[in-house]
mmCIF file of C-alpha atoms in Angstrom:
data_model
loop_
_atom_site.group_PDB
_atom_site.id
_atom_site.type_symbol
_atom_site.label_atom_id
_atom_site.label_comp_id
_atom_site.label_asym_id
_atom_site.label_seq_id
_atom_site.Cartn_x
_atom_site.Cartn_y
_atom_site.Cartn_z
ATOM 1 C CA UNK A 389 0.000 0.000 0.000
ATOM 2 C CA UNK A 390 1.469 3.325 -1.002
ATOM 3 C CA UNK A 391 2.022 6.020 1.563
ATOM 4 C CA UNK A 392 -0.564 8.450 0.148
ATOM 5 C CA UNK A 393 -3.352 5.869 0.088
ATOM 6 C CA UNK A 394 -5.600 4.830 2.954
ATOM 7 C CA UNK A 395 -5.958 1.289 4.305
ATOM 8 C CA UNK A 396 -8.690 0.375 1.803
ATOM 9 C CA UNK A 397 -6.760 1.732 -1.199
ATOM 10 C CA UNK A 398 -9.818 3.867 -1.869
ATOM 11 C CA UNK A 399 -9.043 7.553 -1.192
ATOM 12 C CA UNK A 400 -5.693 9.304 -1.312
ATOM 13 C CA UNK A 401 -4.684 11.814 1.356
ATOM 14 C CA UNK A 402 -5.166 14.659 -1.127
ATOM 15 C CA UNK A 403 -8.717 13.505 -1.818
ATOM 16 C CA UNK A 404 -9.434 13.243 1.893
ATOM 17 C CA UNK A 405 -8.178 16.785 2.357
ATOM 18 C CA UNK A 406 -10.863 17.932 -0.091
ATOM 19 C CA UNK A 407 -13.678 15.720 1.233
ATOM 20 C CA UNK A 408 -13.428 15.680 5.022
ATOM 21 C CA UNK A 409 -13.848 19.439 5.691
ATOM 22 C CA UNK A 410 -17.374 19.089 4.281
ATOM 23 C CA UNK A 411 -18.285 16.799 7.180
ATOM 24 C CA UNK A 412 -17.521 16.526 10.880
ATOM 25 C CA UNK A 413 -15.769 13.993 13.152
ATOM 26 C CA UNK A 414 -17.792 11.476 15.152
ATOM 27 C CA UNK A 415 -16.897 8.681 17.568
ATOM 28 C CA UNK A 416 -18.828 5.615 18.665
ATOM 29 C CA UNK A 417 -18.212 3.101 21.490
ATOM 30 C CA UNK A 418 -18.025 -0.605 20.718
ATOM 31 C CA UNK A 419 -21.477 -2.109 20.202
ATOM 32 C CA UNK A 420 -23.076 1.103 18.911
ATOM 33 C CA UNK A 421 -25.749 0.536 16.249
ATOM 34 C CA UNK A 422 -24.879 3.323 13.824
ATOM 35 C CA UNK A 423 -27.927 2.651 11.655
ATOM 36 C CA UNK A 424 -30.548 -0.042 11.176
ATOM 37 C CA UNK A 425 -31.782 -1.952 8.163
ATOM 38 C CA UNK A 426 -34.687 -0.042 6.613
ATOM 39 C CA UNK A 427 -33.538 3.379 7.839
ATOM 40 C CA UNK A 428 -33.874 6.228 5.328
ATOM 41 C CA UNK A 429 -30.877 8.184 6.601
ATOM 42 C CA UNK A 430 -28.654 9.951 4.070
ATOM 43 C CA UNK A 431 -24.973 9.965 5.053
ATOM 44 C CA UNK A 432 -21.750 8.000 4.784
ATOM 45 C CA UNK A 433 -18.929 7.463 7.272
ATOM 46 C CA UNK A 434 -15.225 7.569 6.494
ATOM 47 C CA UNK A 435 -13.494 5.348 9.089
ATOM 48 C CA UNK A 436 -10.287 6.667 10.643
ATOM 49 C CA UNK A 437 -10.005 3.828 13.177
ATOM 50 C CA UNK A 438 -12.030 0.871 14.393
ATOM 51 C CA UNK A 439 -14.253 -1.593 12.542
ATOM 52 C CA UNK A 440 -17.959 -1.685 11.668
ATOM 53 C CA UNK A 441 -19.842 -4.843 10.723
ATOM 54 C CA UNK A 442 -22.797 -4.883 8.332
ATOM 55 C CA UNK A 443 -25.494 -7.325 9.483
ATOM 56 C CA UNK A 444 -28.265 -8.573 7.189
ATOM 57 C CA UNK A 445 -30.482 -11.610 6.635
ATOM 58 C CA UNK A 446 -32.707 -13.674 8.940
ATOM 59 C CA UNK A 447 -31.128 -14.461 11.311
ATOM 60 C CA UNK A 448 -28.760 -11.564 10.883
ATOM 61 C CA UNK A 449 -25.190 -12.370 9.947
ATOM 62 C CA UNK A 450 -22.117 -10.421 8.908
ATOM 63 C CA UNK A 451 -22.102 -9.584 5.213
ATOM 64 C CA UNK A 452 -19.171 -7.172 5.319
ATOM 65 C CA UNK A 453 -16.632 -5.596 7.666
ATOM 66 C CA UNK A 454 -15.628 -1.965 7.148
ATOM 67 C CA UNK A 455 -12.006 -1.320 8.129
ATOM 68 C CA UNK A 456 -10.085 1.952 8.618
ATOM 69 C CA UNK A 457 -9.980 3.793 5.302
ATOM 70 C CA UNK A 458 -13.396 2.476 4.243
ATOM 71 C CA UNK A 459 -16.538 4.409 3.375
ATOM 72 C CA UNK A 460 -19.464 2.853 5.264
ATOM 73 C CA UNK A 461 -23.105 3.276 4.297
ATOM 74 C CA UNK A 462 -22.341 4.208 0.697
ATOM 75 C CA UNK A 463 -24.701 1.803 -1.104
ATOM 76 C CA UNK A 464 -27.969 3.263 0.207
ATOM 77 C CA UNK A 465 -26.769 6.795 -0.610
ATOM 78 C CA UNK A 466 -25.791 5.879 -4.176
ATOM 79 C CA UNK A 467 -28.965 3.865 -4.821
ATOM 80 C CA UNK A 468 -31.252 6.316 -2.962
ATOM 81 C CA UNK A 469 -32.870 3.418 -1.120
ATOM 82 C CA UNK A 470 -33.391 2.504 2.561
ATOM 83 C CA UNK A 471 -30.476 0.899 4.373
ATOM 84 C CA UNK A 472 -29.983 -2.755 3.437
ATOM 85 C CA UNK A 473 -28.191 -3.776 6.656
ATOM 86 C CA UNK A 474 -27.551 -2.829 10.269
ATOM 87 C CA UNK A 475 -24.172 -1.170 10.847
ATOM 88 C CA UNK A 476 -22.729 -2.051 14.264
ATOM 89 C CA UNK A 477 -19.379 -0.988 15.747
ATOM 90 C CA UNK A 478 -17.193 -4.006 16.550
ATOM 91 C CA UNK A 479 -14.818 -1.839 18.569
ATOM 92 C CA UNK A 480 -14.384 1.846 19.285
ATOM 93 C CA UNK A 481 -14.758 3.807 16.043
ATOM 94 C CA UNK A 482 -13.433 7.223 15.043
ATOM 95 C CA UNK A 483 -14.942 8.448 11.796
ATOM 96 C CA UNK A 484 -16.001 11.411 9.695
ATOM 97 C CA UNK A 485 -19.711 11.994 9.046
ATOM 98 C CA UNK A 486 -20.270 13.063 5.415
ATOM 99 C CA UNK A 487 -23.759 14.131 4.228
ATOM 100 C CA UNK A 488 -25.031 12.008 1.337
ATOM 101 C CA UNK A 489 -25.412 14.818 -1.236
ATOM 102 C CA UNK A 490 -21.824 15.937 -0.615
ATOM 103 C CA UNK A 491 -20.529 12.377 -1.085
ATOM 104 C CA UNK A 492 -22.484 12.002 -4.355
ATOM 105 C CA UNK A 493 -21.179 15.309 -5.674
ATOM 106 C CA UNK A 494 -17.648 14.271 -4.736
ATOM 107 C CA UNK A 495 -18.064 11.027 -6.676
ATOM 108 C CA UNK A 496 -19.361 12.850 -9.744
ATOM 109 C CA UNK A 497 -16.592 15.461 -9.813
ATOM 110 C CA UNK A 498 -13.615 13.267 -8.870
ATOM 111 C CA UNK A 499 -13.050 10.865 -11.794
ATOM 112 C CA UNK A 500 -10.382 8.778 -10.058
ATOM 113 C CA UNK A 501 -12.566 8.367 -6.972
ATOM 114 C CA UNK A 502 -15.512 7.338 -9.155
ATOM 115 C CA UNK A 503 -13.442 4.566 -10.766
ATOM 116 C CA UNK A 504 -11.980 3.530 -7.400
ATOM 117 C CA UNK A 505 -15.504 3.322 -6.001
ATOM 118 C CA UNK A 506 -16.624 1.016 -8.807
ATOM 119 C CA UNK A 507 -13.630 -1.265 -8.246
ATOM 120 C CA UNK A 508 -14.220 -1.217 -4.499
ATOM 121 C CA UNK A 509 -17.851 -2.273 -4.911
ATOM 122 C CA UNK A 510 -16.947 -4.909 -7.517
ATOM 123 C CA UNK A 511 -14.446 -6.456 -5.096
ATOM 124 C CA UNK A 512 -17.109 -6.505 -2.381
ATOM 125 C CA UNK A 513 -19.480 -8.377 -4.703
ATOM 126 C CA UNK A 514 -16.792 -10.921 -5.591
ATOM 127 C CA UNK A 515 -15.880 -11.313 -1.921
ATOM 128 C CA UNK A 516 -19.536 -11.881 -0.998
ATOM 129 C CA UNK A 517 -20.029 -14.455 -3.760
ATOM 130 C CA UNK A 518 -16.893 -16.449 -2.900
ATOM 131 C CA UNK A 519 -18.411 -18.616 -0.138
ATOM 132 C CA UNK A 520 -21.218 -19.686 -2.504
ATOM 133 C CA UNK A 521 -18.665 -20.846 -5.091
ATOM 134 C CA UNK A 522 -16.964 -22.915 -2.412
ATOM 135 C CA UNK A 523 -20.153 -24.336 -0.864
ATOM 136 C CA UNK A 524 -18.927 -27.931 -1.178
ATOM 137 C CA UNK A 525 -15.662 -27.394 0.671
ATOM 138 C CA UNK A 526 -15.040 -28.592 4.214
ATOM 139 C CA UNK A 527 -16.205 -26.759 7.316
ATOM 140 C CA UNK A 528 -12.566 -26.302 8.365
ATOM 141 C CA UNK A 529 -11.775 -24.627 5.054
ATOM 142 C CA UNK A 530 -14.756 -22.284 5.436
ATOM 143 C CA UNK A 531 -13.832 -21.302 8.992
ATOM 144 C CA UNK A 532 -10.232 -20.725 7.903
ATOM 145 C CA UNK A 533 -11.500 -18.415 5.152
ATOM 146 C CA UNK A 534 -13.723 -16.627 7.664
ATOM 147 C CA UNK A 535 -10.697 -16.052 9.906
ATOM 148 C CA UNK A 536 -8.768 -14.792 6.905
ATOM 149 C CA UNK A 537 -11.545 -12.296 6.146
ATOM 150 C CA UNK A 538 -11.190 -10.894 9.647
ATOM 151 C CA UNK A 539 -7.417 -10.602 9.256
ATOM 152 C CA UNK A 540 -7.826 -8.935 5.856
ATOM 153 C CA UNK A 541 -10.012 -6.305 7.525
ATOM 154 C CA UNK A 542 -7.168 -5.551 9.943
ATOM 155 C CA UNK A 543 -8.850 -7.211 12.921
ATOM 156 C CA UNK A 544 -5.761 -9.189 13.989
ATOM 157 C CA UNK A 545 -3.349 -7.942 16.634
ATOM 158 C CA UNK A 546 -0.038 -9.691 17.272
ATOM 159 C CA UNK A 547 0.377 -10.729 20.928
ATOM 160 C CA UNK A 548 2.808 -13.058 22.733
ATOM 161 C CA UNK A 549 0.125 -15.764 22.687
ATOM 162 C CA UNK A 550 -0.712 -15.409 18.994
ATOM 163 C CA UNK A 551 -2.858 -13.256 16.724
ATOM 164 C CA UNK A 552 -5.758 -11.849 18.755
ATOM 165 C CA UNK A 553 -9.088 -11.022 17.088
ATOM 166 C CA UNK A 554 -11.439 -9.181 19.449
ATOM 167 C CA UNK A 555 -15.117 -8.265 19.244
ATOM 168 C CA UNK A 556 -16.205 -11.232 17.126
ATOM 169 C CA UNK A 557 -18.596 -13.967 18.276
ATOM 170 C CA UNK A 558 -18.940 -17.551 17.037
ATOM 171 C CA UNK A 559 -22.133 -16.463 15.273
ATOM 172 C CA UNK A 560 -20.166 -13.701 13.515
ATOM 173 C CA UNK A 561 -17.490 -16.154 12.404
ATOM 174 C CA UNK A 562 -20.150 -18.608 11.267
ATOM 175 C CA UNK A 563 -21.882 -16.032 9.087
ATOM 176 C CA UNK A 564 -18.555 -14.945 7.576
ATOM 177 C CA UNK A 565 -17.773 -18.598 6.857
ATOM 178 C CA UNK A 566 -21.139 -19.528 5.384
ATOM 179 C CA UNK A 567 -21.910 -21.821 8.329
ATOM 180 C CA UNK A 568 -24.324 -21.896 11.236
ATOM 181 C CA UNK A 569 -23.097 -20.809 14.667
ATOM 182 C CA UNK A 570 -23.275 -24.442 15.783
ATOM 183 C CA UNK A 571 -21.147 -25.691 12.869
ATOM 184 C CA UNK A 572 -18.575 -22.954 13.411
ATOM 185 C CA UNK A 573 -18.480 -23.792 17.130
ATOM 186 C CA UNK A 574 -17.733 -27.462 16.364
ATOM 187 C CA UNK A 575 -14.852 -26.501 14.077
ATOM 188 C CA UNK A 576 -13.447 -24.108 16.676
ATOM 189 C CA UNK A 577 -13.729 -26.844 19.322
ATOM 190 C CA UNK A 578 -11.603 -29.153 17.164
ATOM 191 C CA UNK A 579 -9.136 -26.337 16.499
ATOM 192 C CA UNK A 580 -8.875 -25.675 20.246
ATOM 193 C CA UNK A 581 -8.226 -29.356 20.959
ATOM 194 C CA UNK A 582 -5.450 -29.349 18.347
ATOM 195 C CA UNK A 583 -3.877 -26.181 19.801
ATOM 196 C CA UNK A 584 -4.563 -24.117 16.683
ATOM 197 C CA UNK A 585 -6.723 -21.482 18.383
ATOM 198 C CA UNK A 586 -7.977 -20.451 21.787
ATOM 199 C CA UNK A 587 -11.280 -18.679 22.390
ATOM 200 C CA UNK A 588 -12.643 -16.272 24.952
ATOM 201 C CA UNK A 589 -15.746 -14.165 25.385
ATOM 202 C CA UNK A 590 -15.961 -12.295 22.081
ATOM 203 C CA UNK A 591 -12.368 -13.084 21.142
ATOM 204 C CA UNK A 592 -10.325 -15.577 19.144
ATOM 205 C CA UNK A 593 -6.555 -16.104 19.338
ATOM 206 C CA UNK A 594 -4.779 -17.848 16.472
ATOM 207 C CA UNK A 595 -1.965 -19.799 18.135
ATOM 208 C CA UNK A 596 -0.847 -21.712 15.041
ATOM 209 C CA UNK A 597 -1.331 -19.573 11.893
ATOM 210 C CA UNK A 598 0.504 -22.168 9.785
ATOM 211 C CA UNK A 599 -2.280 -24.653 10.542
ATOM 212 C CA UNK A 600 -4.874 -22.161 9.314
ATOM 213 C CA UNK A 601 -2.911 -21.775 6.092
ATOM 214 C CA UNK A 602 -2.810 -25.546 5.604
ATOM 215 C CA UNK A 603 -6.598 -25.520 5.243
ATOM 216 C CA UNK A 604 -6.139 -23.081 2.359
ATOM 217 C CA UNK A 605 -3.413 -24.763 0.316
ATOM 218 C CA UNK A 606 -5.457 -24.489 -2.846
ATOM 219 C CA UNK A 607 -5.872 -20.728 -2.367
ATOM 220 C CA UNK A 608 -2.252 -19.640 -2.113
ATOM 221 C CA UNK A 609 -2.662 -17.065 -4.867
ATOM 222 C CA UNK A 610 -5.856 -15.635 -3.366
ATOM 223 C CA UNK A 611 -5.861 -11.830 -2.882
ATOM 224 C CA UNK A 612 -7.550 -12.502 0.467
ATOM 225 C CA UNK A 613 -4.467 -14.327 1.748
ATOM 226 C CA UNK A 614 -2.181 -11.592 0.424
ATOM 227 C CA UNK A 615 -4.275 -8.956 2.216
ATOM 228 C CA UNK A 616 -4.178 -10.949 5.443
ATOM 229 C CA UNK A 617 -0.409 -11.250 5.251
ATOM 230 C CA UNK A 618 -0.216 -7.492 4.743
ATOM 231 C CA UNK A 619 -2.538 -6.751 7.682
ATOM 232 C CA UNK A 620 -0.635 -8.816 10.270
ATOM 233 C CA UNK A 621 2.509 -10.905 10.244
ATOM 234 C CA UNK A 622 0.892 -14.281 9.605
ATOM 235 C CA UNK A 623 3.367 -16.723 11.132
ATOM 236 C CA UNK A 624 3.518 -19.272 13.905
ATOM 237 C CA UNK A 625 5.593 -18.879 17.088
#
């Protein structure tokens, strides 16, 4: 990632300097519901720090995680439709509130941003479709991919005990993996018994990252793995 580009590769610092003065800073504690599915609000959030999960479906599951550098809530503004998902803060979030009309005008006048936005949304669609393509793979593979999605979003923090992912439940991991909470819990139980991970209340520690990678041997060229490696040093201790 180049120095003048944010974590998502979406907006450069120069573009942020033009956009952010049109809004105002906001902060939210962990667990805050920023907006709900069906809301008709008209704004986007540029994330400086923290993570927001988008929850949709019945029962609700994670469909996307917004990381620092992301624009959250952009689809409803572009499509001029009610919100399609709940947005919930996984951890403490610092962001910039940008009114919808200002964001739309910025997209229409900034050609590079417009193209970057299209690529960003296309990647989200491909990322969302990936679990369906791999529906016949093993539960372990799916959970490993779900963990990798969390790492790619910058959720992993290196600690002496391993890579710590906080603020994520077994239900969250199941929905990211295309599995039920119960199926994800069974996989995690096996991984705990084998010393690959340890779990706590709303947290997951990867003790043996190499074992996670072994579930993904056929995906070594995947951009998701490359992003995870970039987000945290993905190695065993």
